[in-house]
Amino acid sequence: MKKTTVFIIAIILFSLKGIAQITKGNWMVGGSTSYTKSEYNQDNTPSIITITNSINLSPNVGYFFIDKLCIGTIYQYSSSISKIESGKRTYKSNNIGPFIRYYILKPEKVTNIFLETSYNFSTVKDNKNTILNSKLGVVYFLNSSIGFELALNYSINKYVYDSELISDSTSKNLLLGLGFQIHLEKE
């Protein structure tokens, strides 16, 4: 019975035709998430392997100042757990900053392509973190308000420490992320 109900709801949602509200005066609220697993070997000691699992959550809110162009604020929460020979290390960061998103195809399209750039930053104690993120994605609108996204993200993360014990670092990441947006229509 549960499978049948889920199947019927899915058919109804995917059969709804919609025109996305990506026009001037509308709001966009939503977010995305991504997961990364990486393995790192130090050059001078190849026997030491670091395995890192990371999750990134990025809720946002934006406003369409002109058709297809949204500018807003994005909050980014990242959590990483690294396992190395001597134990494990946990790192968490909270970043906030502006984003700009542009939809390439016409607003009446059910599927659209978008480009997005954001700059996030945080300062916590002796740690300064900045993230420059660029995103190319495709969005499928279930109806005029709800869109599901699949995006390729490229980010440059820079960590600056006010401590001699920890060296500054920069990482570059390419990952695939999922998201959704709710487009609120103007009255």
mmCIF file of N, CA and C in Angstrom, residues 48-51 82-89:
data_model
loop_
_atom_site.group_PDB
_atom_site.id
_atom_site.type_symbol
_atom_site.label_atom_id
_atom_site.label_comp_id
_atom_site.label_asym_id
_atom_site.label_seq_id
_atom_site.Cartn_x
_atom_site.Cartn_y
_atom_site.Cartn_z
ATOM 1 N N ILE A 48 51.375 7.090 5.830
ATOM 2 C CA ILE A 48 50.351 7.793 6.601
ATOM 3 C C ILE A 48 49.257 8.273 5.644
ATOM 4 N N ILE A 49 48.074 7.763 5.847
ATOM 5 C CA ILE A 49 46.932 8.107 4.999
ATOM 6 C C ILE A 49 45.894 8.830 5.853
ATOM 7 N N THR A 50 45.382 9.929 5.338
ATOM 8 C CA THR A 50 44.311 10.666 5.990
ATOM 9 C C THR A 50 43.045 10.491 5.158
ATOM 10 N N ILE A 51 41.985 10.013 5.799
ATOM 11 C CA ILE A 51 40.690 9.856 5.139
ATOM 12 C C ILE A 51 39.737 10.861 5.763
ATOM 13 N N SER A 82 38.279 13.803 9.976
ATOM 14 C CA SER A 82 39.469 13.216 9.358
ATOM 15 C C SER A 82 40.017 12.128 10.261
ATOM 16 N N LYS A 83 40.287 10.965 9.679
ATOM 17 C CA LYS A 83 40.877 9.848 10.428
ATOM 18 C C LYS A 83 42.306 9.659 9.950
ATOM 19 N N ILE A 84 43.219 9.714 10.898
ATOM 20 C CA ILE A 84 44.627 9.483 10.594
ATOM 21 C C ILE A 84 45.161 8.451 11.574
ATOM 22 N N GLU A 85 46.405 8.100 11.376
ATOM 23 C CA GLU A 85 47.042 7.067 12.200
ATOM 24 C C GLU A 85 46.948 7.372 13.704
ATOM 25 N N SER A 86 47.096 8.636 14.073
ATOM 26 C CA SER A 86 47.124 9.015 15.484
ATOM 27 C C SER A 86 45.742 9.279 16.085
ATOM 28 N N GLY A 87 44.674 9.132 15.318
ATOM 29 C CA GLY A 87 43.328 9.370 15.848
ATOM 30 C C GLY A 87 42.438 10.049 14.831
ATOM 31 N N LYS A 88 41.494 10.827 15.344
ATOM 32 C CA LYS A 88 40.623 11.541 14.421
ATOM 33 C C LYS A 88 40.522 13.009 14.826
ATOM 34 N N ARG A 89 40.249 13.841 13.811
ATOM 35 C CA ARG A 89 40.139 15.278 14.020
ATOM 36 C C ARG A 89 38.824 15.740 13.396
#
